[in-house]
Coordinates of C-alpha atoms in Angstrom, one line a residue:
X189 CA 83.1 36.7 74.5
X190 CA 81.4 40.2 74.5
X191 CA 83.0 41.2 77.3
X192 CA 86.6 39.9 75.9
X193 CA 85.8 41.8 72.8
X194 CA 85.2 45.1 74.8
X195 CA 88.4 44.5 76.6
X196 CA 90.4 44.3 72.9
X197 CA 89.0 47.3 72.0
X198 CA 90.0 49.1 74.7
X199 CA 93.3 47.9 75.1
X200 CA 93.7 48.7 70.7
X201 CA 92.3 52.1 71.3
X202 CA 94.6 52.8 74.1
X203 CA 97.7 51.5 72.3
X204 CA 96.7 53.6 69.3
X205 CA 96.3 56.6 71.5
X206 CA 100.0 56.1 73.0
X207 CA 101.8 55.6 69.6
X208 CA 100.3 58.8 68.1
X209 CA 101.1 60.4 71.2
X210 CA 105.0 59.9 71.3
X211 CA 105.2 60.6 67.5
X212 CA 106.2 63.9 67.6
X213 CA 108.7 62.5 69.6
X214 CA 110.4 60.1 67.8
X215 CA 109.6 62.0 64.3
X216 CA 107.9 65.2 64.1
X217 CA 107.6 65.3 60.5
X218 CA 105.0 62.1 61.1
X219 CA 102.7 64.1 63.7
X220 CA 103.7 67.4 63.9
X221 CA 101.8 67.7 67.8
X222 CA 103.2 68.2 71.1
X223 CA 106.5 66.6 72.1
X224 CA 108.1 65.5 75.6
X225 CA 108.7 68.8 77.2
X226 CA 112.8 67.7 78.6
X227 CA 113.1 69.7 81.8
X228 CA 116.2 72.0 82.7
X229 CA 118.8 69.4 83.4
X230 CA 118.1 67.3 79.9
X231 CA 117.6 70.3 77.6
X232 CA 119.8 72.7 79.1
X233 CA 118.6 76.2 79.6
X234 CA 118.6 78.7 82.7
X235 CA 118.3 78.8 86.3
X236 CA 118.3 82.0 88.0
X237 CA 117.4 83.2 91.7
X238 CA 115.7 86.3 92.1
X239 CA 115.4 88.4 95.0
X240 CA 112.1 90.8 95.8
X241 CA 113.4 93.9 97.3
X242 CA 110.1 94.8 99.2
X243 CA 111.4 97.6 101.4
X244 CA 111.1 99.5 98.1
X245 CA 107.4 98.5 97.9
X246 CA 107.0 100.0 101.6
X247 CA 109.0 103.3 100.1
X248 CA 106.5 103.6 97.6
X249 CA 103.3 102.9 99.5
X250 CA 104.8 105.4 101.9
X251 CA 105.6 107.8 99.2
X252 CA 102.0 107.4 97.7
X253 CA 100.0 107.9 100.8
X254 CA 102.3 111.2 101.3
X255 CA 101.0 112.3 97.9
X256 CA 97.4 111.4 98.7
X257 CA 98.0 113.1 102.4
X258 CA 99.1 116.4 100.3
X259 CA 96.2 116.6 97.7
X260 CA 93.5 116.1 101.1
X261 CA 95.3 119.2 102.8
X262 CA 94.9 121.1 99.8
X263 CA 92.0 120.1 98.8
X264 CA 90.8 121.1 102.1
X265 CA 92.6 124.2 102.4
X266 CA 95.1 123.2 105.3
X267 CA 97.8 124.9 105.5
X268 CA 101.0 123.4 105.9
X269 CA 104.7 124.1 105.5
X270 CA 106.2 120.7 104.2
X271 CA 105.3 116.7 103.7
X272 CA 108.1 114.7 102.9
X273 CA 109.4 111.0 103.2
X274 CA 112.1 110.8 105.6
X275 CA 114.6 108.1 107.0
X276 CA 112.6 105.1 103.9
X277 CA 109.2 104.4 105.6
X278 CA 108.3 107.5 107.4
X279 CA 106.3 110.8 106.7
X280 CA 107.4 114.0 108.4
X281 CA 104.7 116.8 108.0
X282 CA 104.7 120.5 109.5
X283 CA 101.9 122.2 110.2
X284 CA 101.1 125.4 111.9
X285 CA 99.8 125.0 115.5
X286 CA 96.3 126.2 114.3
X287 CA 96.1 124.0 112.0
X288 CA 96.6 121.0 114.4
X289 CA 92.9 120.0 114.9
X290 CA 91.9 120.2 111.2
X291 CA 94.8 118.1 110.4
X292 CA 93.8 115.5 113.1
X293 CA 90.2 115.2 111.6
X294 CA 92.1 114.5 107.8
X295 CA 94.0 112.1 109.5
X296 CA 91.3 109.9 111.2
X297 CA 89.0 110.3 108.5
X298 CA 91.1 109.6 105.2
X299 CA 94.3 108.1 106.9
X300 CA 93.3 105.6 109.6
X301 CA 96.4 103.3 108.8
X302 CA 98.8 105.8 109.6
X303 CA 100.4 105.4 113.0
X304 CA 101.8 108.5 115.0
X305 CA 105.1 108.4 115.7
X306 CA 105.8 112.0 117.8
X307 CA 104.3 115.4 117.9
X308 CA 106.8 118.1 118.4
X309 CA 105.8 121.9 118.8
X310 CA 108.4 124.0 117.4
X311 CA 108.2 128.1 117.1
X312 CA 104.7 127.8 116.3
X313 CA 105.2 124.9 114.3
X314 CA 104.1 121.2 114.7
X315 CA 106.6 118.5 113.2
X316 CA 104.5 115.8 113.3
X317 CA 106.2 111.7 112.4
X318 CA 104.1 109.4 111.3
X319 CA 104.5 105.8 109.9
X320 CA 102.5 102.2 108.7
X321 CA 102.0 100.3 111.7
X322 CA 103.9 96.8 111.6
X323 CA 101.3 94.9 110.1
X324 CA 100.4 96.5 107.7
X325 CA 104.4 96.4 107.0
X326 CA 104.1 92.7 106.6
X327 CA 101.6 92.8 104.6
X328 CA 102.8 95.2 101.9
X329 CA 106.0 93.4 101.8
X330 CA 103.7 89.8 101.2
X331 CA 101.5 91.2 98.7
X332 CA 104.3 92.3 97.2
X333 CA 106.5 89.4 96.7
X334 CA 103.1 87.8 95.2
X335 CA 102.6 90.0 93.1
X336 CA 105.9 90.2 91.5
X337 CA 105.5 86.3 91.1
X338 CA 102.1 86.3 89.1
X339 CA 104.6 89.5 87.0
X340 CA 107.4 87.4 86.2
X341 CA 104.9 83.8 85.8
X342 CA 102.7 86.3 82.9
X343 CA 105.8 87.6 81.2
X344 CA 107.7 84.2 81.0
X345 CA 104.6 82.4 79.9
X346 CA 104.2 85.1 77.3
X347 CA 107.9 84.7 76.3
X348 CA 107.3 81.3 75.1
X349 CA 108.5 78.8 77.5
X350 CA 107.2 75.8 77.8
X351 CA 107.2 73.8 81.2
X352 CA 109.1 77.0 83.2
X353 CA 109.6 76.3 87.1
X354 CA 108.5 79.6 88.8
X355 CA 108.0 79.1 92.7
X356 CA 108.7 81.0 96.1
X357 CA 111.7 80.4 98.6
X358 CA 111.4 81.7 101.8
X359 CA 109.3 85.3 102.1
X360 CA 111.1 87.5 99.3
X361 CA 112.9 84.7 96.9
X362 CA 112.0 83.5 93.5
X363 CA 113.7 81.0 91.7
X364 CA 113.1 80.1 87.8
X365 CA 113.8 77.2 85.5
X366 CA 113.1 77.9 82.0
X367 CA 114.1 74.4 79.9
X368 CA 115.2 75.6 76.5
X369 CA 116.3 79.1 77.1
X370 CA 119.3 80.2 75.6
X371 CA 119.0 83.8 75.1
X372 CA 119.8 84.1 78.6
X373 CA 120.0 88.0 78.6
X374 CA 117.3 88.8 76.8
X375 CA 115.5 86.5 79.1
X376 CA 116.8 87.6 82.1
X377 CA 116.0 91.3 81.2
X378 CA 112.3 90.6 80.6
X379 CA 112.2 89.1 83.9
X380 CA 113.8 92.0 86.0
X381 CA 112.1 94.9 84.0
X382 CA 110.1 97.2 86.5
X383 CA 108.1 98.3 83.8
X384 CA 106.9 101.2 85.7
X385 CA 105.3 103.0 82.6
X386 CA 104.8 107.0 83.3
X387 CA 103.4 109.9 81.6
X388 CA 105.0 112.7 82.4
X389 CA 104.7 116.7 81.1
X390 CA 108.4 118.1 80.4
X391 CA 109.3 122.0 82.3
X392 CA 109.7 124.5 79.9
X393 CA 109.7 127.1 82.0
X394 CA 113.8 126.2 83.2
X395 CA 117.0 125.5 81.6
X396 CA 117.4 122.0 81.8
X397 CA 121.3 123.0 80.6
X398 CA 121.2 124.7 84.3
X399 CA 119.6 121.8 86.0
X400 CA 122.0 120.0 84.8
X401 CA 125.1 122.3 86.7
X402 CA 122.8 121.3 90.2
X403 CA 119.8 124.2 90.3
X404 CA 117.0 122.0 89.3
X405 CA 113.4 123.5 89.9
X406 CA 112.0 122.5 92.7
X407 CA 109.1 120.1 91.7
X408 CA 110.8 118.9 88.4
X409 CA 113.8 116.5 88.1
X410 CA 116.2 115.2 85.1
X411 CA 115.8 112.1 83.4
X412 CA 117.3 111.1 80.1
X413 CA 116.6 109.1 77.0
X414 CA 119.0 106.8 76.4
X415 CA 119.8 106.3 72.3
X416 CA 122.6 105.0 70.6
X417 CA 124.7 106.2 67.8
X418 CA 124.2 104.0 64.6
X419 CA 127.4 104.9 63.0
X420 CA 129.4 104.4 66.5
X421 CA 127.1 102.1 68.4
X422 CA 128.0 104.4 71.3
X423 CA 125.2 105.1 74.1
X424 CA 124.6 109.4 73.7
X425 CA 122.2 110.0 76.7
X426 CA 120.1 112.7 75.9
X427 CA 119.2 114.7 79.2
X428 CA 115.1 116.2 79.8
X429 CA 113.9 118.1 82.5
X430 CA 110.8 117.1 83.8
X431 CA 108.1 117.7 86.4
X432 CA 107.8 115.7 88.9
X433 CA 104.2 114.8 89.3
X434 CA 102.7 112.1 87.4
X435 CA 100.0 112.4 85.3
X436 CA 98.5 109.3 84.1
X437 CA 100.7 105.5 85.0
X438 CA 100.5 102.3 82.7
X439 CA 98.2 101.3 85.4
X440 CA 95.9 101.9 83.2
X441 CA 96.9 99.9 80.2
X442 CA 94.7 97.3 79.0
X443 CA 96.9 96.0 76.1
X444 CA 100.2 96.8 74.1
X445 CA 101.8 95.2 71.1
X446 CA 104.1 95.9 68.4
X447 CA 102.8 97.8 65.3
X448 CA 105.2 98.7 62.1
X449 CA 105.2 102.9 61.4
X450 CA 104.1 102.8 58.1
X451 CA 106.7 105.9 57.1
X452 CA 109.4 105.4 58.9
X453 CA 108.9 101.5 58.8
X454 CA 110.0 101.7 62.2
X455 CA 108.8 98.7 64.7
X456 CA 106.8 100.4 67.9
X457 CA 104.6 99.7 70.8
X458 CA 101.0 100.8 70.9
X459 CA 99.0 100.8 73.8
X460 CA 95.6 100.9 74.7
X461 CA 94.0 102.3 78.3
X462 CA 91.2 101.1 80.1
X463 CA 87.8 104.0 80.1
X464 CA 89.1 105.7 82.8
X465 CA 92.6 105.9 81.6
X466 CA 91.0 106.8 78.3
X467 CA 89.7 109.9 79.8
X468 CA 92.8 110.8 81.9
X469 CA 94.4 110.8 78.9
X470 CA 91.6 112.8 76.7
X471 CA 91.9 115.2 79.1
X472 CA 95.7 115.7 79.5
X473 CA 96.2 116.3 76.2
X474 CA 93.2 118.8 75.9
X475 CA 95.1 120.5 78.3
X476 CA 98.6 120.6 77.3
X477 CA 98.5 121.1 73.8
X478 CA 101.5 122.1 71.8
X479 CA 103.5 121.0 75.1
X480 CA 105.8 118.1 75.6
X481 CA 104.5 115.4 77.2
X482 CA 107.3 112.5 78.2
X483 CA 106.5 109.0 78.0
X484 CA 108.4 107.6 81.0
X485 CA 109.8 103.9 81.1
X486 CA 111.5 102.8 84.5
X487 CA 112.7 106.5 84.7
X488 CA 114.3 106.6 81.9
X489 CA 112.7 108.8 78.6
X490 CA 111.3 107.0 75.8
X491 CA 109.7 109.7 74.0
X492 CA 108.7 113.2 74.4
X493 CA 106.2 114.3 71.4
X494 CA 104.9 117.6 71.5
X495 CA 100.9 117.0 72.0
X496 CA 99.5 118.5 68.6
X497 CA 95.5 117.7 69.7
X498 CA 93.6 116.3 72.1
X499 CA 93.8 112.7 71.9
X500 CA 90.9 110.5 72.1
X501 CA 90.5 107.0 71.8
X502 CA 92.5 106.1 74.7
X503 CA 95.2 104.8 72.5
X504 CA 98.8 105.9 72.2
X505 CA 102.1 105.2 71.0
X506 CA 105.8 104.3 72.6
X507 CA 108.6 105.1 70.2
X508 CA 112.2 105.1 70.5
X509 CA 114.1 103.4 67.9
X510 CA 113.2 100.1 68.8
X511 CA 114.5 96.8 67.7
X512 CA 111.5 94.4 66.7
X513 CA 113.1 92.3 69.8
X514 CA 113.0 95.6 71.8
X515 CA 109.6 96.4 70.9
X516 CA 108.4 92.7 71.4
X517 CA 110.0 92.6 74.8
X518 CA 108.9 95.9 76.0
X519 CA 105.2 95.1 74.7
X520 CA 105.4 92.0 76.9
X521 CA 106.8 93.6 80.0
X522 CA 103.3 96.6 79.5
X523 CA 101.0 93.6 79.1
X524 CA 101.8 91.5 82.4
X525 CA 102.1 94.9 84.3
X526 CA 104.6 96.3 86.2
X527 CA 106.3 94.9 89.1
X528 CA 105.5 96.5 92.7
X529 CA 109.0 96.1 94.1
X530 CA 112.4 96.2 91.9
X531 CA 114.2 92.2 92.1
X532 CA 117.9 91.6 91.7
X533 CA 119.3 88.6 90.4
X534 CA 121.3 86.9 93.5
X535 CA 122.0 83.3 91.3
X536 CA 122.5 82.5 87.5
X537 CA 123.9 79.3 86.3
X538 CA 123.2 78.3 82.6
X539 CA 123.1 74.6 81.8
X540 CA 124.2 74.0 78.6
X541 CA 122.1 71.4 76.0
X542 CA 125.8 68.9 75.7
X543 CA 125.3 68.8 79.5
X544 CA 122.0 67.8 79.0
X545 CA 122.6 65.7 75.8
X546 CA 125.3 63.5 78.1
X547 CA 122.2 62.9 81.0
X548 CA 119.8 61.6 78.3
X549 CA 122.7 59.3 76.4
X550 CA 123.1 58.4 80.0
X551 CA 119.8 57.8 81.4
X552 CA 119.0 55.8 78.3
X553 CA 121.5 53.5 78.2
X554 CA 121.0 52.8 81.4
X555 CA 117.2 52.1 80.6
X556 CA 118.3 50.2 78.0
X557 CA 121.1 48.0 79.7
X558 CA 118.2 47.1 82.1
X559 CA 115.9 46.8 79.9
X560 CA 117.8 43.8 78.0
X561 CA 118.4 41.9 81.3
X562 CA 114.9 42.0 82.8
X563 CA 114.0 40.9 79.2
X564 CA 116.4 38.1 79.0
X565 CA 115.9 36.8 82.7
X566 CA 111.9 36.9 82.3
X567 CA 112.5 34.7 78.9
X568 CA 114.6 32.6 80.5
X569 CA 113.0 31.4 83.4
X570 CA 109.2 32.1 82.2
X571 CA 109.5 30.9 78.8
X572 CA 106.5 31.8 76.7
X573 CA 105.0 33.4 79.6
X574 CA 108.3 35.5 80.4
X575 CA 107.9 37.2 76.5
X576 CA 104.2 38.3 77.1
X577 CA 105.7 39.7 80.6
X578 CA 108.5 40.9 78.1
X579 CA 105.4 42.4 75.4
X580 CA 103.5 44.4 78.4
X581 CA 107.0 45.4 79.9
X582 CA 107.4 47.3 76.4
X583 CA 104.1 48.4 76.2
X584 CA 104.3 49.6 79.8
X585 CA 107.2 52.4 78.5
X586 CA 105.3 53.1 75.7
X587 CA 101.8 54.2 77.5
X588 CA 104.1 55.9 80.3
X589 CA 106.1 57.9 77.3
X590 CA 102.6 58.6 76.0
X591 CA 101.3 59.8 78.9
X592 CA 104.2 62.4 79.7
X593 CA 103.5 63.5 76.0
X594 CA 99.5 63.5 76.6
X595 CA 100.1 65.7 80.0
X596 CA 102.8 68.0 78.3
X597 CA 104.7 66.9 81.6
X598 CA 108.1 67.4 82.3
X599 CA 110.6 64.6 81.7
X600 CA 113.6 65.2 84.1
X601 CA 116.4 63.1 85.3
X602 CA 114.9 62.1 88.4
X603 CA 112.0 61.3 85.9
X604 CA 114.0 58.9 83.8
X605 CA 115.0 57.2 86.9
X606 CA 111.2 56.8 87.8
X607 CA 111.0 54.7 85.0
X608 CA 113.3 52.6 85.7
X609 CA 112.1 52.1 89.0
X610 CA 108.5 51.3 87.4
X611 CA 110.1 48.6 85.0
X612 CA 111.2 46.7 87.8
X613 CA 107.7 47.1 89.0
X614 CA 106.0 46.3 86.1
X615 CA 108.1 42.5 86.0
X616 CA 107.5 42.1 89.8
X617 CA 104.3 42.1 89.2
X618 CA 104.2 40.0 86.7
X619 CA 105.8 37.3 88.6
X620 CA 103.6 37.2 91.2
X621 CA 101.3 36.1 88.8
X622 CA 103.1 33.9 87.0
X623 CA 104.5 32.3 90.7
X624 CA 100.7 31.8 91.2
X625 CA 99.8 30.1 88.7
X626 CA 103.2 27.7 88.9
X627 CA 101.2 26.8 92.1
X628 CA 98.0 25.9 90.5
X629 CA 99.3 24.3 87.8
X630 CA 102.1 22.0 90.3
X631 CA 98.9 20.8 92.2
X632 CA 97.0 19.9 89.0
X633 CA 94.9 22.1 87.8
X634 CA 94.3 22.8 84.4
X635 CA 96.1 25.9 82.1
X636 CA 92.8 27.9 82.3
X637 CA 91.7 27.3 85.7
X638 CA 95.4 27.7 86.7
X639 CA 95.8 31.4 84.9
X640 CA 92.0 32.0 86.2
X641 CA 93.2 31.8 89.9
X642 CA 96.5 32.8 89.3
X643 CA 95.1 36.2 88.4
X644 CA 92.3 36.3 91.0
X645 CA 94.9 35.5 94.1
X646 CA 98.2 37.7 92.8
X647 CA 95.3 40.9 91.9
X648 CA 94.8 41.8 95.5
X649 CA 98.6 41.9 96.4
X650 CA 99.5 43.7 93.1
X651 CA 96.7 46.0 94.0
X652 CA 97.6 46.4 97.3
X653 CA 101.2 47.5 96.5
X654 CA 100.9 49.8 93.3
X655 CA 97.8 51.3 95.2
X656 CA 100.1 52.4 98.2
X657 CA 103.1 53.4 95.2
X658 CA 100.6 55.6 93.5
X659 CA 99.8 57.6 96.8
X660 CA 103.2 58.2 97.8
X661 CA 103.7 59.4 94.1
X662 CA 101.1 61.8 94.5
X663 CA 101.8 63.0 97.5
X664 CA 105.4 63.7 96.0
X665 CA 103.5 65.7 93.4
X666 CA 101.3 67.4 95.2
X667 CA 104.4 68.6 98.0
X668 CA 106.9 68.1 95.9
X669 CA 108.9 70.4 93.5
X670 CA 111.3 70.7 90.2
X671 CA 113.1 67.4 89.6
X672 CA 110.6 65.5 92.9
X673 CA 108.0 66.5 91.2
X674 CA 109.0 65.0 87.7
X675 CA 109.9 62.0 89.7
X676 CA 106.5 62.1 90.9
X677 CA 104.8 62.1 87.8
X678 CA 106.8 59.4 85.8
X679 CA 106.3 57.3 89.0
X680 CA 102.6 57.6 88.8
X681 CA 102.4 57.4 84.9
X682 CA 104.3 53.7 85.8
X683 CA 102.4 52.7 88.4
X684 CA 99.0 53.0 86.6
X685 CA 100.5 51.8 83.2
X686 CA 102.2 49.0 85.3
X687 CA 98.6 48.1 86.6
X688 CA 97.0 48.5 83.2
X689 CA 99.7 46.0 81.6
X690 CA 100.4 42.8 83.7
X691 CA 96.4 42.4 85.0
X692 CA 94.7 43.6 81.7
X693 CA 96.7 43.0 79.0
X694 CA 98.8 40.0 79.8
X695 CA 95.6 38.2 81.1
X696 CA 94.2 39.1 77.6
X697 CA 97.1 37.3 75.8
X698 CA 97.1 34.3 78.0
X699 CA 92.9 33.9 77.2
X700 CA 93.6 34.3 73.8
X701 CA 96.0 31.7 74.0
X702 CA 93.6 29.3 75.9
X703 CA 90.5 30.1 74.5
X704 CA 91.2 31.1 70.9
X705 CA 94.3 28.8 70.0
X706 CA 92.6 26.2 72.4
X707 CA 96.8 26.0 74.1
X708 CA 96.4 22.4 76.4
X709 CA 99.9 23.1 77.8
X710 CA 101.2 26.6 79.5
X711 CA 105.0 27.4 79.0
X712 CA 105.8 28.9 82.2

C-alpha cells in the first residue's frame, strides 16, 4: 500500500505539473507563463538565406596587415616609396634596393605569414608582391563565416525572437527562421548591418566642395551623412571630407543603449569602451580639441561634433536624429559587434500567420478525427478496459503538450504529425497488455493475477519497442534540423509520456479497481 501510495502521488504531482504547464496555452490570462513556441510554418514569420561574402574578410585582413607592414617601416625608419593592396588579396611594396635587407629582417620578424610572390628590381627600385599563403586563406574565410554566425545568433536573440533557426549551409551560407516576425525589414536590416563603427578626424585643411569636383587629398576620402528632410521626407546627403586613417574602431565597445537627450528630448545611443579604448579615446580628444571628429557607421557619417575637451570616462555618444526604433536597432547591432565579412540576402520568403492558421486547423482536426476513432474502437472492443486505455491516451497529449511548454520547444508541423504517430503508439501499447491479460484470464486465472502477468509479460516488449523509438528520436534530434528536429522532439516527448501512461498509470487504475473496489470480474 505504501508503495501504491507513492505511485498516486507521483502520478497527481505530474498531472498537476502538465495542466499548469499548458495553461498559458489554452488561457493566458489563467497563468500568464510561457506558451508553446509554434515554429515558422504554424505561426508564420520569415525565412531568409544569407550569404557570407568572405573574400571581403581576406581584403580586409590583407588591407590591415598592409597598414601594420607600413607603421613597422616607419617606425623603423625604412624607407620606402609605396605599400598598397593590389588585384583584392595582394600587397605590392617598393623599396629602394638598399633598403632590401632591412626590409627582409621586418618581414621575417613581424610578418612570417606573408608569402612572397616576386621580387622585381626596377631603376633602383625593388617591387616586391606578396600575399597569405592558401591556408591561412581558408582559414580567414572559416573564421569568418563563424563569426558572422555567433553576429547575426546575438543580434536576433537580442531582437526578441523566441525559438529562431540560425544554422550553416555549406562553407559561406546562413539560413534563418524567425517564428513570429513580421516586421520583415526592420528584421532583415538588423541582420545584414556591418556595424563597422569608426572614429574618424574630419580634413580641414582641403575643400571638401573641391573633393567633391574629383581632387581629393591624398590620405582623406568623402563620406556623407545621410538625413532626411522632415517637411519633404526626402533623403539630403550631406557630403564630409575626411582622413583616412582610423583612430579608435567599436572594437572597443563594451556596451551601447539608447538614452533620451534631456534638451532636445531626442532618443540616442551611448556607448561605453573597454580601458584601453577608454584611453584611446582620452587621448584623441586631448589631442584634437576644437577639431571635428566624425563618428563613422558602415561608412556612412553619423556625427561630426567639434571635440570641446578631453573626454574621459571612456564613454561617448552617437547622434543623428534617430528614431527610438533606429536607436534601439543600431544599439543592438554595437552590442553583438560588428560583422567580419559584409552578407547579402540570396533568399526571402515570408510565411504569412493565415498560412499558418490553415496548418494548425488542419493538423488538429486531423488529431482530432483520429483521436475519436482510436477512442471509439478501444471502447468498443476493450470495454471498461478500452476507456482507461482511452483516459491515459488523453493524458498521454496532455503531458506531451506539457512537455513542449516545459522545454519552450518548438511545435512544428512535422511536430503535430509526431503526435499523431505517438497516439497510435500509446493504444498499441496498450493492447498488448490488454491481449495479455485476455490470455490469462481465457486459461483461468483470476482478474488480479491475470492484470499482474499481463503487465509483467507485455512490459519487456513495450519496453523493448519505445526504447528503440526513443533512440531513433534522438538521434533525429541530435542530426537532425528545423522541422526533423521538431519531429524529433514531439516523438520523444510521446514516446516517454507513452511509456509513463499505459505501464504506470493504467496499471494504477486497474489496482485500484481490484484492490480498492474489490472488482471480481475484468471488463476487457
Amino acid at each position: 500500500m505504501k508503495t501504491l501510495s507513492w505511485k498516486h502521488i507521483i502520478v497527481l504531482l505530474i498531472t498537476v505539473a502538465a495542466v499548469i504547464h499548458i495553461m498559458p496555452t489554452v488561457n493566458p490570462a489563467l497563468w500568464p507563463h510561457k506558451k508553446i513556441n509554434l515554429g515558422l510554418d504554424l505561426q508564420g514569420g520569415m525565412h531568409l538565406a544569407l550569404e557570407v561574402d568572405t573574400e571581403k574578410a581576406v581584403e580586409s585582413t590583407v588591407e590591415r596587415i598592409s597598414q601594420e607592414l607600413r607603421n613597422s617601416l616607419k617606425k623603423e625608419h625604412i624607407r620606402y616609396t609605396g605599400i598598397d593592396r593590389v588585384d583584392g588579396n595582394k600587397i605590392s611594396v617598393q623599396i629602394p634596393e638598399d633598403s632590401k635587407q632591412s626590409f627582409d629582417q621586418i618581414l621575417g620578424k613581424e610578418f612570417k605569414q606573408l608569402r612572397l610572390i616576386s621580387t622585381v628590381p626596377d631603376s633602383g627600385q625593388i617591387h616586391i608582391t606578396m600575399d597569405l599563403p592558401d591556408r591561412e586563406t581558408i582559414q580567414i574565410k572559416k573564421l569568418a563565416a563563424d563569426q558572422a554566425l555567433e553576429t547575426i545568433r546575438n543580434r536576433i536573440d537580442q531582437f526578441g525572437v523566441n525559438e529562431p533557426d540560425i544554422r550553416r549551409q555549406g562553407e559561406n551560407r546562413i539560413l534563418i527562421q524567425l517564428p513570429g516576425v513580421k516586421e520583415t525589414k526592420r528584421a532583415k536590416d538588423i541582420i545584414g548591418k556591418t556595424a563597422i563603427l569608426e572614429f574618424k578626424l574630419l580634413d580641414d585643411t582641403h575643400d571638401v566642395n573641391a573633393a567633391l569636383k574629383g581632387n581629393v587629398p591624398p590620405g582623406s576620402q568623402i563620406l556623407y551623412e545621410i538625413k532626411v528632410d522632415p517637411a519633404t521626407s526626402r533623403e539630403i546627403k550631406v557630403p564630409y571630407l575626411l582622413k583616412k586613417g582610423t583612430l579608435l574602431t567599436g572594437a572597443y565597445l563594451t556596451d551601447a543603449r539608447v538614452q533620451i537627450d534631456s534638451q532636445y528630448n531626442e532618443p540616442y545611443v551611448s556607448i561605453d569602451f573597454d580601458k584601453k579604448g577608454a584611453r584611446l579615446f582620452e587621448r584623441i580628444t586631448e589631442e584634437n580639441v576644437k577639431k571635428r571628429l566624425a563618428i563613422v557607421l558602415d561608412n556612412k557619417v553619423y556625427s561630426a561634433p567639434v571635440i570641446q575637451e578631453k573626454i574621459s570616462g571612456g564613454s561617448a555618444r552617437i547622434t543623428g536624429n534617430f528614431s527610438p526604433e533606429e536607436a534601439h536597432d543600431l544599439a543592438i547591432v554595437l552590442r553583438a559587434g560588428a560583422l567580419p565579412a559584409p552578407v547579402q540576402v540570396i533568399e526571402e520568403r515570408t510565411v504569412g500567420p493565415s498560412l499558418g492558421a490553415d496548418s494548425i486547423r488542419k493538423g488538429l482536426m486531423s488529431m482530432i478525427v483520429g483521436g475519436i476513432l482510436v477512442v471509439a474502437f478501444m471502447v468498443l472492443y476493450y470495454r471498461l478496459s478500452g476507456l482507461i486505455a482511452d483516459v491515459a491516451l488523453f493524458m498521454n497529449i496532455i503531458l506531451i503538450a506539457a512537455g513542449l511548454a516545459a522545454f519552450q520547444a518548438t511545435l512544428t508541423l512535422p511536430g503535430i504529425a509526431g503526435i499523431i504517430l505517438t497516439i497510435g503508439m500509446a493504444v498499441d501499447a496498450n493492447v498488448l497488455i490488454f491481449e495479455r491479460i485476455r490470455e490469462e484470464m481465457a486459461v483461468g486465472r483470476s482478474p488480479r493475477a491475470a492484470v499482474d502477468t499481463g503487465y509483467q509479460r507485455a512490459t519487456l516488449t513495450i519496453l523493448d519497442a519505445n526504447v528503440t523509438t526513443l533512440i531513433a528520436a534522438l538521434v533525429l534530434f541530435q542530426f537532425g534540423t528545423g522541422p526533423v528536429k521538431g519531429f524529433a522532439v514531439t516523438l520523444s516527448l510521446g514516446v516517454i509520456s507513452s511509456l509513463f501512461t499505459s505501464l504506470i498509470v493504467t496499471r494504477m487504475i486497474f489496482d485500484y479497481l481490484l484492490l480498492k473496489r474489490k472488482t471480481r470480474t475484468l471488463s476487457i
